[in-house]
Amino acid sequence: MEKVISIVGAGGKTTLVHKLAREYHRRGKGVLVTTTTHMYVEADTDLSCDFFSLRDKIIKDGYCMAGQKISEQSKPKMCGLPYDLLDRLIKDMPQALDYVIIEADGAKHHSLKYPAADEPVIYPLTTDVIIVLGTWEKGKLCKDVVFRYELMQNELGMAEDVVVDDSVIDTLRQVYVKKLRDSGFEGRISTYYR
């Protein structure tokens, strides 16, 4: 196992998850994609939560997206694998599983997010966290583009008419870093601006 990477923030998490998975798989690495929150189910997603099925898929294909189905909507969603199953896959597959990539936050398609008290949801064996911050809506009102803006406004005392700029984006990055460190996460934290 090389890394367990948790992707947090907003504005392109799922895109980054799949970009990293494709790149590592292209390099011949074994990759597992899952979530600690919710993700849309994709065509090749394994929803069995069966150790042997997941193990065999990773060994055979070098890639597996896996979770537990939670909805039957037009775009079905899944939650992540149970931690004990994820722990077992990591422990029992050191030669075949190189990277676990986890979508560990939700933002309901917003470009930026202010995390709530129980967010992000970091898997305990995470080695690296990447904070995703969408920068394409600079100049727009924060209240229109920041997920959980009301919480941000209450906790940071922001005015109603604040617009997204580099300072706001950096404040959101700092909030994530502080929350991660305060939670005891000691691994690598990086930022991906999109």
CSV table of C-alpha atoms in Angstrom, one decimal:
chain,number,residue,atom,x,y,z
A,1,MET,CA,0.0,0.0,0.0
A,2,GLU,CA,1.5,3.3,-1.1
A,3,LYS,CA,-1.3,5.8,-0.1
A,4,VAL,CA,-4.8,6.3,1.2
A,5,ILE,CA,-5.9,9.6,-0.3
A,6,SER,CA,-9.0,11.4,1.0
A,7,ILE,CA,-10.4,14.1,-1.3
A,8,VAL,CA,-12.4,16.9,0.5
A,9,GLY,CA,-13.8,20.3,-0.3
A,10,ALA,CA,-16.0,21.2,-3.3
A,11,GLY,CA,-15.9,22.0,-7.0
A,12,GLY,CA,-14.5,18.9,-8.6
A,13,LYS,CA,-13.8,16.2,-6.0
A,14,THR,CA,-15.3,13.4,-8.1
A,15,THR,CA,-13.5,14.5,-11.2
A,16,LEU,CA,-10.2,14.6,-9.3
A,17,VAL,CA,-10.9,11.1,-7.7
A,18,HIS,CA,-11.3,9.6,-11.2
A,19,LYS,CA,-8.4,11.5,-12.7
A,20,LEU,CA,-6.0,10.2,-10.0
A,21,ALA,CA,-7.5,6.7,-10.3
A,22,ARG,CA,-7.0,6.7,-14.1
A,23,GLU,CA,-3.4,8.0,-13.7
A,24,TYR,CA,-2.4,5.4,-11.1
A,25,HIS,CA,-4.0,2.6,-13.0
A,26,ARG,CA,-2.3,3.7,-16.2
A,27,ARG,CA,1.0,3.3,-14.2
A,28,GLY,CA,0.1,-0.3,-13.4
A,29,LYS,CA,-0.9,0.4,-9.8
A,30,GLY,CA,-3.8,-1.3,-8.1
A,31,VAL,CA,-6.5,1.2,-7.2
A,32,LEU,CA,-9.7,1.1,-5.1
A,33,VAL,CA,-12.2,4.1,-5.2
A,34,THR,CA,-14.8,4.5,-2.5
A,35,THR,CA,-16.4,7.2,-0.3
A,36,THR,CA,-17.0,8.0,3.3
A,37,THR,CA,-20.1,10.1,2.4
A,38,HIS,CA,-22.1,9.5,-0.8
A,39,MET,CA,-21.3,9.2,-4.5
A,40,TYR,CA,-23.2,8.4,-7.6
A,41,VAL,CA,-23.0,4.8,-8.6
A,42,GLU,CA,-21.2,4.3,-11.9
A,43,ALA,CA,-21.6,1.5,-14.4
A,44,ASP,CA,-18.7,-0.7,-13.2
A,45,THR,CA,-19.2,-0.1,-9.4
A,46,ASP,CA,-19.0,-3.2,-7.2
A,47,LEU,CA,-21.8,-3.0,-4.6
A,48,SER,CA,-21.4,-6.5,-3.2
A,49,CYS,CA,-19.4,-5.5,-0.1
A,50,ASP,CA,-17.9,-8.9,-0.5
A,51,PHE,CA,-14.2,-9.2,0.3
A,52,PHE,CA,-13.5,-11.9,-2.2
A,53,SER,CA,-15.4,-10.2,-5.0
A,54,LEU,CA,-13.5,-6.9,-4.4
A,55,ARG,CA,-10.2,-8.7,-4.0
A,56,ASP,CA,-10.6,-10.6,-7.2
A,57,LYS,CA,-11.7,-7.5,-9.2
A,58,ILE,CA,-8.6,-5.5,-7.9
A,59,ILE,CA,-6.3,-8.4,-8.8
A,60,LYS,CA,-7.8,-9.1,-12.2
A,61,ASP,CA,-8.5,-5.5,-13.4
A,62,GLY,CA,-6.2,-3.4,-11.2
A,63,TYR,CA,-9.1,-1.1,-10.5
A,64,CYS,CA,-12.3,-1.2,-8.5
A,65,MET,CA,-14.9,1.4,-7.5
A,66,ALA,CA,-16.9,0.0,-4.5
A,67,GLY,CA,-19.5,1.0,-2.0
A,68,GLN,CA,-23.0,0.2,-0.7
A,69,LYS,CA,-26.0,1.2,-2.7
A,70,ILE,CA,-28.4,3.5,-0.7
A,71,SER,CA,-30.9,4.8,-3.3
A,72,GLU,CA,-32.8,3.7,-6.4
A,73,GLN,CA,-33.2,7.2,-7.9
A,74,SER,CA,-32.6,7.9,-11.6
A,75,LYS,CA,-29.0,8.4,-10.6
A,76,PRO,CA,-28.4,5.8,-7.8
A,77,LYS,CA,-26.1,6.8,-4.9
A,78,MET,CA,-23.8,4.7,-2.7
A,79,CYS,CA,-22.2,5.2,0.6
A,80,GLY,CA,-18.7,3.8,1.4
A,81,LEU,CA,-17.5,0.4,2.3
A,82,PRO,CA,-17.7,-0.6,5.9
A,83,TYR,CA,-14.4,0.4,7.6
A,84,ASP,CA,-13.7,-3.2,8.7
A,85,LEU,CA,-13.9,-4.3,5.1
A,86,LEU,CA,-11.7,-1.5,3.9
A,87,ASP,CA,-9.2,-2.2,6.6
A,88,ARG,CA,-9.1,-5.9,5.6
A,89,LEU,CA,-8.6,-5.1,1.9
A,90,ILE,CA,-5.7,-2.8,2.8
A,91,LYS,CA,-4.1,-5.2,5.2
A,92,ASP,CA,-4.6,-8.4,3.2
A,93,MET,CA,-3.6,-7.0,-0.3
A,94,PRO,CA,-0.3,-5.3,0.1
A,95,GLN,CA,1.0,-6.6,-3.3
A,96,ALA,CA,-2.1,-5.8,-5.3
A,97,LEU,CA,-3.6,-2.7,-3.8
A,98,ASP,CA,-1.4,0.4,-4.1
A,99,TYR,CA,-3.9,3.3,-3.8
A,100,VAL,CA,-7.2,3.8,-2.1
A,101,ILE,CA,-8.9,7.0,-3.2
A,102,ILE,CA,-11.8,8.2,-1.1
A,103,GLU,CA,-14.3,11.0,-1.7
A,104,ALA,CA,-14.6,12.2,1.9
A,105,ASP,CA,-16.9,15.3,1.7
A,106,GLY,CA,-20.0,16.4,0.0
A,107,ALA,CA,-20.9,19.9,-1.5
A,108,LYS,CA,-24.1,19.4,-3.5
A,109,HIS,CA,-22.4,20.6,-6.7
A,110,HIS,CA,-21.2,23.9,-5.3
A,111,SER,CA,-17.7,25.3,-6.2
A,112,LEU,CA,-16.8,26.1,-2.6
A,113,LYS,CA,-17.7,24.7,0.8
A,114,TYR,CA,-17.5,25.7,4.4
A,115,PRO,CA,-17.4,22.4,6.4
A,116,ALA,CA,-19.8,21.6,9.2
A,117,ALA,CA,-18.6,20.4,12.6
A,118,ASP,CA,-18.7,16.7,11.6
A,119,GLU,CA,-17.0,17.3,8.2
A,120,PRO,CA,-15.0,16.2,6.4
A,121,VAL,CA,-15.3,12.4,7.1
A,122,ILE,CA,-11.7,11.2,7.1
A,123,TYR,CA,-11.1,7.4,7.1
A,124,PRO,CA,-8.7,6.6,9.9
A,125,LEU,CA,-5.9,5.1,7.7
A,126,THR,CA,-5.8,8.1,5.4
A,127,THR,CA,-2.2,9.2,4.6
A,128,ASP,CA,-2.9,12.2,2.4
A,129,VAL,CA,-5.8,14.7,2.1
A,130,ILE,CA,-6.3,16.9,-0.9
A,131,ILE,CA,-8.6,19.9,-0.5
A,132,VAL,CA,-10.4,20.8,-3.7
A,133,LEU,CA,-11.4,24.5,-4.1
A,134,GLY,CA,-13.3,25.7,-7.2
A,135,THR,CA,-12.0,29.1,-8.3
A,136,TRP,CA,-14.2,29.7,-11.4
A,137,GLU,CA,-16.8,31.7,-9.5
A,138,LYS,CA,-14.6,34.5,-8.3
A,139,GLY,CA,-16.5,37.8,-8.2
A,140,LYS,CA,-19.8,36.1,-7.4
A,141,LEU,CA,-21.5,36.5,-4.0
A,142,CYS,CA,-20.4,34.0,-1.4
A,143,LYS,CA,-24.0,33.3,-0.4
A,144,ASP,CA,-24.7,32.1,-4.0
A,145,VAL,CA,-21.7,29.8,-4.4
A,146,VAL,CA,-20.4,28.6,-1.0
A,147,PHE,CA,-22.1,25.4,0.3
A,148,ARG,CA,-23.1,26.0,4.0
A,149,TYR,CA,-22.6,29.8,3.6
A,150,GLU,CA,-24.9,30.6,6.5
A,151,LEU,CA,-22.6,28.6,8.8
A,152,MET,CA,-19.6,30.4,7.4
A,153,GLN,CA,-21.3,33.7,7.9
A,154,ASN,CA,-22.2,32.9,11.5
A,155,GLU,CA,-18.8,31.4,12.5
A,156,LEU,CA,-16.6,33.9,10.7
A,157,GLY,CA,-18.9,37.0,11.0
A,158,MET,CA,-18.9,37.7,7.2
A,159,ALA,CA,-21.1,40.3,5.7
A,160,GLU,CA,-24.0,39.4,3.4
A,161,ASP,CA,-22.4,41.0,0.4
A,162,VAL,CA,-19.0,39.4,0.5
A,163,VAL,CA,-17.8,38.2,-2.9
A,164,VAL,CA,-15.5,35.2,-3.7
A,165,ASP,CA,-11.9,36.3,-4.1
A,166,ASP,CA,-8.5,34.9,-3.3
A,167,SER,CA,-8.9,35.9,0.4
A,168,VAL,CA,-12.2,34.0,0.8
A,169,ILE,CA,-10.7,30.9,-1.0
A,170,ASP,CA,-7.7,31.0,1.2
A,171,THR,CA,-9.9,31.3,4.3
A,172,LEU,CA,-11.8,28.2,3.3
A,173,ARG,CA,-8.5,26.4,2.8
A,174,GLN,CA,-7.3,27.4,6.2
A,175,VAL,CA,-10.6,26.3,7.8
A,176,TYR,CA,-10.1,22.8,6.3
A,177,VAL,CA,-6.5,22.6,7.4
A,178,LYS,CA,-7.4,23.6,11.0
A,179,LYS,CA,-10.2,21.1,11.2
A,180,LEU,CA,-8.0,18.3,9.9
A,181,ARG,CA,-5.2,19.1,12.3
A,182,ASP,CA,-7.6,19.6,15.2
A,183,SER,CA,-9.1,16.2,14.5
A,184,GLY,CA,-5.6,14.6,14.9
A,185,PHE,CA,-4.8,14.1,11.2
A,186,GLU,CA,-1.0,14.2,10.9
A,187,GLY,CA,-0.6,13.2,7.3
A,188,ARG,CA,0.1,15.3,4.2
A,189,ILE,CA,-2.4,18.0,3.3
A,190,SER,CA,-2.3,19.6,-0.2
A,191,THR,CA,-4.7,21.9,-2.1
A,192,TYR,CA,-6.0,21.5,-5.6
A,193,TYR,CA,-7.4,24.7,-7.1
A,194,ARG,CA,-9.8,24.1,-10.0
